[in-house]
Amino acid sequence: MTTTEVDVAVIGAGPTGLYAAYCAGFRGMTTAVIDSLNFVGGQVMSLYPEKPVYDVAGLFGIPGRDLVRGLTEQADHFAPHYLLGCQVESFTRHNDRIALATDGGSEVSARAVVLAVGIGSATPRRLPISAEWEGRGLSYTVDTPADFADQDVVIVGGGDSALDWALLLEPIARSVTLVHRRSTFRGHASSVRDVMASAVEVVTEAEIVAAYGDALMHTVQITDHARGTTFEVPATKVVAALGFISNLGPIKQWPVDLEGGRHLVVNSRMQTSVPGIYAAGDATEYPGKVRLMSVGFGEAATAVNNIAVMVDPAASLFPGHSTDSITLAG
Ligand SMILES: Cc1cc2nc3c(=O)[nH]c(=O)nc-3n(C[C@H](O)[C@H](O)[C@H](O)COP(=O)(O)OP(=O)(O)OC[C@H]3O[C@@H](n4cnc5c(N)ncnc54)[C@H](O)[C@@H]3O)c2cc1C
């Protein structure tokens, strides 16, 4: 078993967790950022990477993907350790350290923990063909649009991600087919209009029932329930944009106070009921809580600066102004 020793372990690589990693680095603390997804960005990257975000201070209309890129660059200035594709399951206390165990068998030992776990550990909703075709043509997100250039792409889903990705890939893919099991789409009306007016082939009340290929996929079979037909289309890439299932999962069993079984009760320092374990972002609960990224960023700063004092009682709670800091130069 590998153990990563750091000052602060941040569970969750969503916007709050990434900003917490920056804040901890700014305080001179080493950090590990752990996420069950194998990419950073939390809900922003899994649910709306292409959507413009209008209410993050100073970044009016920034696409979700660009916001996450900026947060990652900011955190990476202090080189946090990333453990992606690892769900944190349990913790044990060893003197003044907390050891986190992940489902992958790795361990992170830290002086303090920030639970930036949002609405929980996210896993993609799978298709019946998933087990056989993951990594051989089937994916759950469009991380690198260039990978879809000149490909026959089939996107499955009826929400904003499916519509956005269809529109994003239509100009670069050889073909794009959008398959949705209902007759109407859940996404924005303007996106639905744009897709209908584009070269995307739309098949509603339908589902993928089989896929064929050798090492890689080349064809999928679709059943059209409305017309009672089954047909094949070329498909070198399938994107299952069916959303993610989020679950606080193992953390529900931790001895932390929860509100409504899903949110972590914190005080004004962002401490949970367990010493050394703090929380920030969508995961927290207190009177007047507002679930927005701007609020999560503030909570991350509050949690980490209080951790700095917990780790070193002689340290100041106020981190100093970044504009005065020589550590950011260059
Ligand atoms: C469609 C949509 C549009 C939105 N638009 C806006 C907007 O315009 N402005 C705005 O401010 N907010 C918006 N939000 C809300 C915003 O996305 C959330 O407030 C924000 O993502 C919360 O960030 P977070 O880092 O706290 O949590 P999350 O983004 O939920 O990230 C938490 C991460 O923790 C990981 N995790 C959880 N448990 C574990 C575990 N045990 N082990 C390992 N990893 C774990 C999860 O996999 C996840 O990646 C929107 C949300 C949605 C769904």
CSV table of C-alpha atoms and ligand atoms in Angstrom, one decimal:
chain,number,residue,atom,x,y,z
A,1,MET,CA,0.0,0.0,0.0
A,2,THR,CA,1.3,3.5,-0.9
A,3,THR,CA,0.9,6.3,1.6
A,4,THR,CA,1.0,9.9,0.6
A,5,GLU,CA,2.0,12.2,3.6
A,6,VAL,CA,0.8,15.8,3.4
A,7,ASP,CA,-0.3,18.6,5.7
A,8,VAL,CA,-3.9,18.9,4.2
A,9,ALA,CA,-5.9,16.2,2.4
A,10,VAL,CA,-8.7,17.7,0.3
A,11,ILE,CA,-11.4,15.2,-0.6
A,12,GLY,CA,-13.1,16.4,-3.8
A,13,ALA,CA,-11.5,18.0,-6.9
A,14,GLY,CA,-14.5,20.2,-7.7
A,15,PRO,CA,-14.1,24.0,-7.8
A,16,THR,CA,-14.1,24.2,-4.0
A,17,GLY,CA,-11.4,21.4,-3.6
A,18,LEU,CA,-9.2,23.0,-6.2
A,19,TYR,CA,-9.4,26.4,-4.6
A,20,ALA,CA,-8.7,24.8,-1.2
A,21,ALA,CA,-5.6,23.2,-2.6
A,22,TYR,CA,-4.4,26.7,-3.8
A,23,CYS,CA,-5.2,28.2,-0.4
A,24,ALA,CA,-3.3,25.5,1.4
A,25,GLY,CA,-0.3,25.9,-0.9
A,26,PHE,CA,-0.4,29.6,-0.3
A,27,ARG,CA,-0.1,28.9,3.4
A,28,GLY,CA,3.0,26.8,2.7
A,29,MET,CA,1.2,23.5,3.4
A,30,THR,CA,1.5,20.4,1.3
A,31,THR,CA,-1.7,19.0,-0.2
A,32,ALA,CA,-3.3,15.9,-1.7
A,33,VAL,CA,-6.5,16.3,-3.7
A,34,ILE,CA,-8.5,13.0,-4.0
A,35,ASP,CA,-11.5,12.4,-6.3
A,36,SER,CA,-13.5,9.4,-7.3
A,37,LEU,CA,-13.7,10.8,-10.8
A,38,ASN,CA,-10.7,10.4,-13.0
A,39,PHE,CA,-10.8,14.1,-13.9
A,40,VAL,CA,-10.9,17.4,-12.0
A,41,GLY,CA,-13.7,19.9,-11.9
A,42,GLY,CA,-16.5,18.1,-10.1
A,43,GLN,CA,-20.1,19.0,-11.2
A,44,VAL,CA,-18.8,21.7,-13.6
A,45,MET,CA,-16.8,19.2,-15.7
A,46,SER,CA,-19.2,16.3,-15.3
A,47,LEU,CA,-22.4,18.3,-16.0
A,48,TYR,CA,-21.9,21.5,-17.8
A,49,PRO,CA,-18.3,22.0,-19.1
A,50,GLU,CA,-19.4,24.1,-22.1
A,51,LYS,CA,-21.9,26.3,-20.3
A,52,PRO,CA,-20.9,29.9,-19.6
A,53,VAL,CA,-20.9,30.7,-15.8
A,54,TYR,CA,-22.0,34.3,-15.1
A,55,ASP,CA,-21.8,34.6,-11.3
A,56,VAL,CA,-18.1,33.9,-10.4
A,57,ALA,CA,-16.6,37.3,-9.4
A,58,GLY,CA,-14.7,39.0,-12.2
A,59,LEU,CA,-15.1,36.2,-14.7
A,60,PHE,CA,-18.6,37.0,-16.2
A,61,GLY,CA,-19.6,34.4,-18.8
A,62,ILE,CA,-16.6,32.1,-18.4
A,63,PRO,CA,-17.2,28.6,-19.9
A,64,GLY,CA,-17.2,25.9,-17.1
A,65,ARG,CA,-14.2,24.2,-18.7
A,66,ASP,CA,-12.1,27.4,-18.7
A,67,LEU,CA,-13.0,28.1,-15.1
A,68,VAL,CA,-11.8,24.7,-14.1
A,69,ARG,CA,-8.6,25.1,-16.2
A,70,GLY,CA,-8.0,28.4,-14.3
A,71,LEU,CA,-8.6,26.8,-10.9
A,72,THR,CA,-6.3,23.9,-11.8
A,73,GLU,CA,-3.5,26.2,-12.9
A,74,GLN,CA,-3.9,28.3,-9.7
A,75,ALA,CA,-3.8,25.1,-7.5
A,76,ASP,CA,-0.9,23.6,-9.6
A,77,HIS,CA,1.3,26.6,-8.7
A,78,PHE,CA,1.8,24.8,-5.4
A,79,ALA,CA,2.0,21.3,-7.0
A,80,PRO,CA,-0.6,19.3,-5.0
A,81,HIS,CA,-0.6,15.5,-5.3
A,82,TYR,CA,-3.6,14.4,-7.2
A,83,LEU,CA,-5.2,11.0,-6.6
A,84,LEU,CA,-7.9,10.7,-9.2
A,85,GLY,CA,-10.2,7.7,-9.7
A,86,CYS,CA,-10.0,7.0,-6.0
A,87,GLN,CA,-13.0,7.1,-3.6
A,88,VAL,CA,-12.1,7.9,0.0
A,89,GLU,CA,-13.9,5.3,2.2
A,90,SER,CA,-12.8,5.6,5.7
A,91,PHE,CA,-10.4,7.4,8.1
A,92,THR,CA,-8.4,6.4,11.2
A,93,ARG,CA,-6.6,8.7,13.6
A,94,HIS,CA,-2.9,8.1,14.4
A,95,ASN,CA,-1.7,10.6,17.1
A,96,ASP,CA,-1.9,14.0,15.4
A,97,ARG,CA,-2.6,12.7,11.9
A,98,ILE,CA,-5.6,11.4,10.0
A,99,ALA,CA,-5.2,8.5,7.6
A,100,LEU,CA,-7.6,8.3,4.7
A,101,ALA,CA,-8.1,4.9,3.0
A,102,THR,CA,-9.3,4.8,-0.6
A,103,ASP,CA,-11.0,2.1,-2.6
A,104,GLY,CA,-7.9,1.7,-4.8
A,105,GLY,CA,-5.9,0.7,-1.7
A,106,SER,CA,-3.8,3.9,-1.4
A,107,GLU,CA,-3.7,5.9,1.8
A,108,VAL,CA,-3.3,9.6,2.5
A,109,SER,CA,-2.0,10.7,5.8
A,110,ALA,CA,-2.7,14.4,6.7
A,111,ARG,CA,-2.8,16.8,9.7
A,112,ALA,CA,-6.2,17.9,8.6
A,113,VAL,CA,-8.9,17.1,6.0
A,114,VAL,CA,-11.2,19.3,4.0
A,115,LEU,CA,-14.3,17.6,2.8
A,116,ALA,CA,-15.1,19.4,-0.5
A,117,VAL,CA,-17.3,16.5,-1.5
A,118,GLY,CA,-20.2,18.5,-3.0
A,119,ILE,CA,-23.2,16.4,-3.6
A,120,GLY,CA,-21.1,13.3,-3.2
A,121,SER,CA,-18.9,10.9,-5.0
A,122,ALA,CA,-19.9,10.9,-8.7
A,123,THR,CA,-20.0,7.9,-11.0
A,124,PRO,CA,-21.4,8.0,-14.5
A,125,ARG,CA,-24.7,6.4,-15.4
A,126,ARG,CA,-23.8,3.5,-17.6
A,127,LEU,CA,-25.3,2.0,-20.7
A,128,PRO,CA,-26.1,-1.8,-20.9
A,129,ILE,CA,-23.1,-2.1,-23.4
A,130,SER,CA,-20.8,-0.2,-21.0
A,131,ALA,CA,-18.9,-3.2,-19.5
A,132,GLU,CA,-17.6,-4.4,-22.9
A,133,TRP,CA,-16.9,-1.0,-24.6
A,134,GLU,CA,-15.5,1.4,-22.0
A,135,GLY,CA,-12.2,2.6,-23.3
A,136,ARG,CA,-12.8,0.9,-26.7
A,137,GLY,CA,-15.0,3.7,-28.1
A,138,LEU,CA,-17.3,4.4,-25.2
A,139,SER,CA,-16.8,7.4,-22.9
A,140,TYR,CA,-19.0,9.5,-20.6
A,141,THR,CA,-17.6,13.0,-21.3
A,142,VAL,CA,-16.0,14.9,-24.2
A,143,ASP,CA,-12.8,15.9,-22.5
A,144,THR,CA,-10.8,16.5,-25.7
A,145,PRO,CA,-12.9,17.4,-28.7
A,146,ALA,CA,-10.0,16.8,-31.1
A,147,ASP,CA,-10.2,13.1,-30.3
A,148,PHE,CA,-13.6,13.1,-32.0
A,149,ALA,CA,-12.4,14.7,-35.3
A,150,ASP,CA,-13.4,12.6,-38.4
A,151,GLN,CA,-15.1,10.0,-36.2
A,152,ASP,CA,-18.7,8.6,-36.4
A,153,VAL,CA,-20.0,9.8,-33.1
A,154,VAL,CA,-23.2,8.6,-31.3
A,155,ILE,CA,-24.3,10.7,-28.3
A,156,VAL,CA,-26.8,9.2,-25.9
A,157,GLY,CA,-28.9,11.5,-23.7
A,158,GLY,CA,-31.5,14.2,-23.6
A,159,GLY,CA,-30.0,16.9,-21.3
A,160,ASP,CA,-27.8,19.9,-21.8
A,161,SER,CA,-24.5,17.9,-21.9
A,162,ALA,CA,-25.8,15.7,-24.7
A,163,LEU,CA,-27.1,18.7,-26.7
A,164,ASP,CA,-23.9,20.8,-26.1
A,165,TRP,CA,-21.6,18.0,-27.1
A,166,ALA,CA,-23.6,17.2,-30.2
A,167,LEU,CA,-23.3,20.9,-31.2
A,168,LEU,CA,-19.6,21.0,-30.3
A,169,LEU,CA,-18.7,17.9,-32.3
A,170,GLU,CA,-21.0,18.4,-35.3
A,171,PRO,CA,-18.5,20.6,-37.2
A,172,ILE,CA,-15.5,18.3,-36.6
A,173,ALA,CA,-16.9,14.8,-36.6
A,174,ARG,CA,-17.6,12.7,-39.7
A,175,SER,CA,-21.2,12.2,-38.4
A,176,VAL,CA,-23.1,12.9,-35.2
A,177,THR,CA,-26.2,10.9,-34.2
A,178,LEU,CA,-28.1,11.9,-31.0
A,179,VAL,CA,-30.1,9.1,-29.4
A,180,HIS,CA,-32.6,9.9,-26.7
A,181,ARG,CA,-35.1,7.5,-25.1
A,182,ARG,CA,-37.8,10.1,-24.7
A,183,SER,CA,-39.7,12.2,-27.3
A,184,THR,CA,-38.6,15.5,-25.8
A,185,PHE,CA,-35.3,16.9,-24.6
A,186,ARG,CA,-34.6,18.3,-21.1
A,187,GLY,CA,-32.0,20.8,-22.2
A,188,HIS,CA,-32.3,24.5,-23.0
A,189,ALA,CA,-34.9,25.2,-25.8
A,190,SER,CA,-32.3,27.2,-27.7
A,191,SER,CA,-29.9,24.2,-27.7
A,192,VAL,CA,-32.7,21.9,-28.9
A,193,ARG,CA,-33.4,24.4,-31.7
A,194,ASP,CA,-29.7,24.6,-32.7
A,195,VAL,CA,-29.4,20.8,-32.8
A,196,MET,CA,-32.5,20.4,-34.9
A,197,ALA,CA,-31.2,23.0,-37.3
A,198,SER,CA,-27.7,21.3,-37.5
A,199,ALA,CA,-26.5,18.3,-39.4
A,200,VAL,CA,-26.9,16.2,-36.2
A,201,GLU,CA,-29.1,13.1,-36.9
A,202,VAL,CA,-31.6,13.0,-34.1
A,203,VAL,CA,-33.3,9.7,-33.1
A,204,THR,CA,-35.9,10.0,-30.3
A,205,GLU,CA,-37.7,7.3,-28.3
A,206,ALA,CA,-34.8,5.0,-29.1
A,207,GLU,CA,-31.9,3.3,-27.4
A,208,ILE,CA,-28.6,1.6,-28.2
A,209,VAL,CA,-29.1,-2.2,-27.8
A,210,ALA,CA,-25.8,-3.5,-29.1
A,211,ALA,CA,-22.4,-2.5,-30.3
A,212,TYR,CA,-20.0,-4.2,-32.7
A,213,GLY,CA,-16.3,-3.9,-33.5
A,214,ASP,CA,-13.0,-5.6,-33.1
A,215,ALA,CA,-10.4,-4.0,-30.8
A,216,LEU,CA,-12.4,-0.8,-31.2
A,217,MET,CA,-16.1,-0.2,-31.8
A,218,HIS,CA,-17.3,0.5,-35.3
A,219,THR,CA,-21.1,0.1,-35.3
A,220,VAL,CA,-24.0,0.4,-32.9
A,221,GLN,CA,-27.5,-1.1,-33.2
A,222,ILE,CA,-30.4,1.2,-32.3
A,223,THR,CA,-34.0,0.2,-31.5
A,224,ASP,CA,-36.5,2.9,-32.4
A,225,HIS,CA,-39.4,2.2,-30.1
A,226,ALA,CA,-41.8,4.7,-31.7
A,227,ARG,CA,-41.5,3.0,-35.1
A,228,GLY,CA,-40.8,-0.5,-33.9
A,229,THR,CA,-37.6,-0.8,-36.0
A,230,THR,CA,-34.0,-1.8,-35.3
A,231,PHE,CA,-31.2,-0.4,-37.4
A,232,GLU,CA,-27.4,0.0,-37.4
A,233,VAL,CA,-25.3,3.2,-37.7
A,234,PRO,CA,-21.5,3.6,-37.9
A,235,ALA,CA,-20.1,4.5,-34.5
A,236,THR,CA,-16.4,4.8,-33.7
A,237,LYS,CA,-17.2,6.8,-30.6
A,238,VAL,CA,-20.2,6.6,-28.3
A,239,VAL,CA,-20.7,9.3,-25.6
A,240,ALA,CA,-23.1,8.2,-22.9
A,241,ALA,CA,-24.3,11.6,-21.6
A,242,LEU,CA,-26.7,10.2,-19.1
A,243,GLY,CA,-25.5,12.2,-16.1
A,244,PHE,CA,-23.8,11.1,-13.0
A,245,ILE,CA,-25.1,9.4,-9.8
A,246,SER,CA,-23.8,11.2,-6.8
A,247,ASN,CA,-23.8,9.8,-3.3
A,248,LEU,CA,-22.2,10.9,-0.1
A,249,GLY,CA,-21.5,7.2,0.1
A,250,PRO,CA,-19.0,6.0,2.7
A,251,ILE,CA,-18.8,9.5,4.4
A,252,LYS,CA,-22.4,8.9,5.5
A,253,GLN,CA,-21.0,6.3,7.9
A,254,TRP,CA,-18.4,8.7,9.3
A,255,PRO,CA,-19.1,10.1,12.8
A,256,VAL,CA,-19.7,13.6,11.4
A,257,ASP,CA,-22.9,15.5,12.1
A,258,LEU,CA,-25.1,15.5,9.0
A,259,GLU,CA,-28.2,17.6,8.2
A,260,GLY,CA,-30.9,15.8,6.4
A,261,GLY,CA,-28.5,12.8,5.9
A,262,ARG,CA,-26.6,14.6,3.1
A,263,HIS,CA,-25.0,17.9,4.3
A,264,LEU,CA,-22.1,18.4,6.7
A,265,VAL,CA,-22.9,20.7,9.6
A,266,VAL,CA,-20.0,23.2,10.1
A,267,ASN,CA,-19.3,26.1,12.4
A,268,SER,CA,-18.0,29.5,11.3
A,269,ARG,CA,-14.4,28.1,11.0
A,270,MET,CA,-15.8,25.3,8.6
A,271,GLN,CA,-15.1,22.7,11.3
A,272,THR,CA,-17.3,19.6,11.3
A,273,SER,CA,-18.1,17.8,14.5
A,274,VAL,CA,-14.9,15.7,14.2
A,275,PRO,CA,-11.7,17.5,15.2
A,276,GLY,CA,-9.3,18.0,12.3
A,277,ILE,CA,-12.0,17.4,9.7
A,278,TYR,CA,-13.3,20.6,7.9
A,279,ALA,CA,-15.7,21.0,5.1
A,280,ALA,CA,-16.4,23.5,2.3
A,281,GLY,CA,-18.6,24.1,-0.7
A,282,ASP,CA,-21.8,22.4,-1.7
A,283,ALA,CA,-21.3,19.8,1.1
A,284,THR,CA,-21.7,22.2,4.0
A,285,GLU,CA,-24.8,23.2,6.0
A,286,TYR,CA,-25.4,26.1,8.4
A,287,PRO,CA,-28.3,28.7,8.7
A,288,GLY,CA,-28.4,30.8,5.5
A,289,LYS,CA,-26.2,28.5,3.4
A,290,VAL,CA,-26.2,29.3,-0.3
A,291,ARG,CA,-24.9,26.6,-2.7
A,292,LEU,CA,-22.9,28.6,-5.3
A,293,MET,CA,-19.3,28.3,-6.3
A,294,SER,CA,-18.5,31.8,-5.1
A,295,VAL,CA,-19.6,30.8,-1.6
A,296,GLY,CA,-17.6,27.6,-1.8
A,297,PHE,CA,-14.5,29.5,-2.6
A,298,GLY,CA,-14.9,31.7,0.5
A,299,GLU,CA,-15.5,28.6,2.7
A,300,ALA,CA,-12.4,26.9,1.3
A,301,ALA,CA,-10.3,29.9,2.2
A,302,THR,CA,-11.9,30.0,5.7
A,303,ALA,CA,-11.3,26.3,6.3
A,304,VAL,CA,-7.7,26.2,5.1
A,305,ASN,CA,-6.7,29.4,7.0
A,306,ASN,CA,-8.2,27.9,10.2
A,307,ILE,CA,-6.3,24.7,9.5
A,308,ALA,CA,-3.1,26.7,9.2
A,309,VAL,CA,-3.6,27.9,12.8
A,310,MET,CA,-4.6,24.4,14.0
A,311,VAL,CA,-1.4,22.9,12.5
A,312,ASP,CA,0.7,25.8,13.9
A,313,PRO,CA,-1.0,27.7,16.8
A,314,ALA,CA,1.6,30.5,16.4
A,315,ALA,CA,0.5,31.1,12.8
A,316,SER,CA,-1.7,34.0,11.9
A,317,LEU,CA,-5.3,33.3,10.8
A,318,PHE,CA,-5.0,36.0,8.1
A,319,PRO,CA,-2.9,34.6,5.3
A,320,GLY,CA,-1.6,38.0,4.1
A,321,HIS,CA,-2.4,39.6,0.7
A,322,SER,CA,-1.4,37.5,-2.3
A,323,THR,CA,-0.4,40.8,-4.0
A,324,ASP,CA,2.4,41.2,-1.3
A,325,SER,CA,3.6,37.7,-1.6
A,326,ILE,CA,6.9,37.0,-3.2
A,327,THR,CA,6.1,33.3,-3.4
A,328,LEU,CA,3.8,34.0,-6.3
A,329,ALA,CA,6.4,35.8,-8.4
A,330,GLY,CA,7.5,34.1,-11.6
B,1,LIG,C1,-26.4,22.4,-14.4
B,1,LIG,C2,-25.7,23.1,-13.3
B,1,LIG,C3,-25.4,24.5,-13.5
B,1,LIG,C4,-24.8,25.2,-12.4
B,1,LIG,N1,-24.5,26.5,-12.6
B,1,LIG,C5,-23.9,27.2,-11.7
B,1,LIG,C6,-23.6,28.6,-11.8
B,1,LIG,O1,-23.9,29.2,-12.9
B,1,LIG,N2,-22.9,29.3,-10.8
B,1,LIG,C7,-22.6,28.6,-9.6
B,1,LIG,O2,-22.0,29.3,-8.7
B,1,LIG,N3,-22.9,27.3,-9.4
B,1,LIG,C8,-23.6,26.6,-10.4
B,1,LIG,N4,-23.9,25.3,-10.2
B,1,LIG,C9,-23.5,24.7,-8.9
B,1,LIG,C10,-22.0,24.4,-8.8
B,1,LIG,O3,-21.7,23.5,-9.9
B,1,LIG,C11,-21.7,23.8,-7.5
B,1,LIG,O4,-22.0,24.8,-6.5
B,1,LIG,C12,-20.2,23.5,-7.4
B,1,LIG,O5,-19.9,22.5,-8.4
B,1,LIG,C13,-19.9,22.9,-6.0
B,1,LIG,O6,-18.5,22.7,-6.0
B,1,LIG,P1,-17.9,21.6,-5.0
B,1,LIG,O7,-16.4,21.6,-5.3
B,1,LIG,O8,-18.3,22.1,-3.6
B,1,LIG,O9,-18.6,20.3,-5.2
B,1,LIG,P2,-18.7,19.3,-6.6
B,1,LIG,O10,-18.5,20.2,-7.8
B,1,LIG,O11,-19.9,18.5,-6.4
B,1,LIG,O12,-17.4,18.4,-6.5
B,1,LIG,C14,-17.3,17.4,-5.4
B,1,LIG,C15,-16.3,16.4,-5.9
B,1,LIG,O13,-16.1,15.5,-4.8
B,1,LIG,C16,-15.9,14.2,-5.2
B,1,LIG,N5,-16.2,13.3,-4.1
B,1,LIG,C17,-17.2,13.2,-3.3
B,1,LIG,N6,-17.1,12.3,-2.4
B,1,LIG,C18,-15.9,11.7,-2.6
B,1,LIG,C19,-15.2,10.6,-2.0
B,1,LIG,N7,-15.7,10.0,-0.9
B,1,LIG,N8,-14.0,10.3,-2.5
B,1,LIG,C20,-13.5,10.9,-3.5
B,1,LIG,N9,-14.1,11.9,-4.2
B,1,LIG,C21,-15.3,12.3,-3.7
B,1,LIG,C22,-16.9,14.1,-6.4
B,1,LIG,O14,-16.6,13.0,-7.3
B,1,LIG,C23,-16.8,15.5,-7.0
B,1,LIG,O15,-15.9,15.5,-8.1
B,1,LIG,C24,-24.5,24.6,-11.2
B,1,LIG,C25,-24.8,23.2,-11.0
B,1,LIG,C26,-25.4,22.5,-12.1
B,1,LIG,C27,-25.7,21.0,-11.8
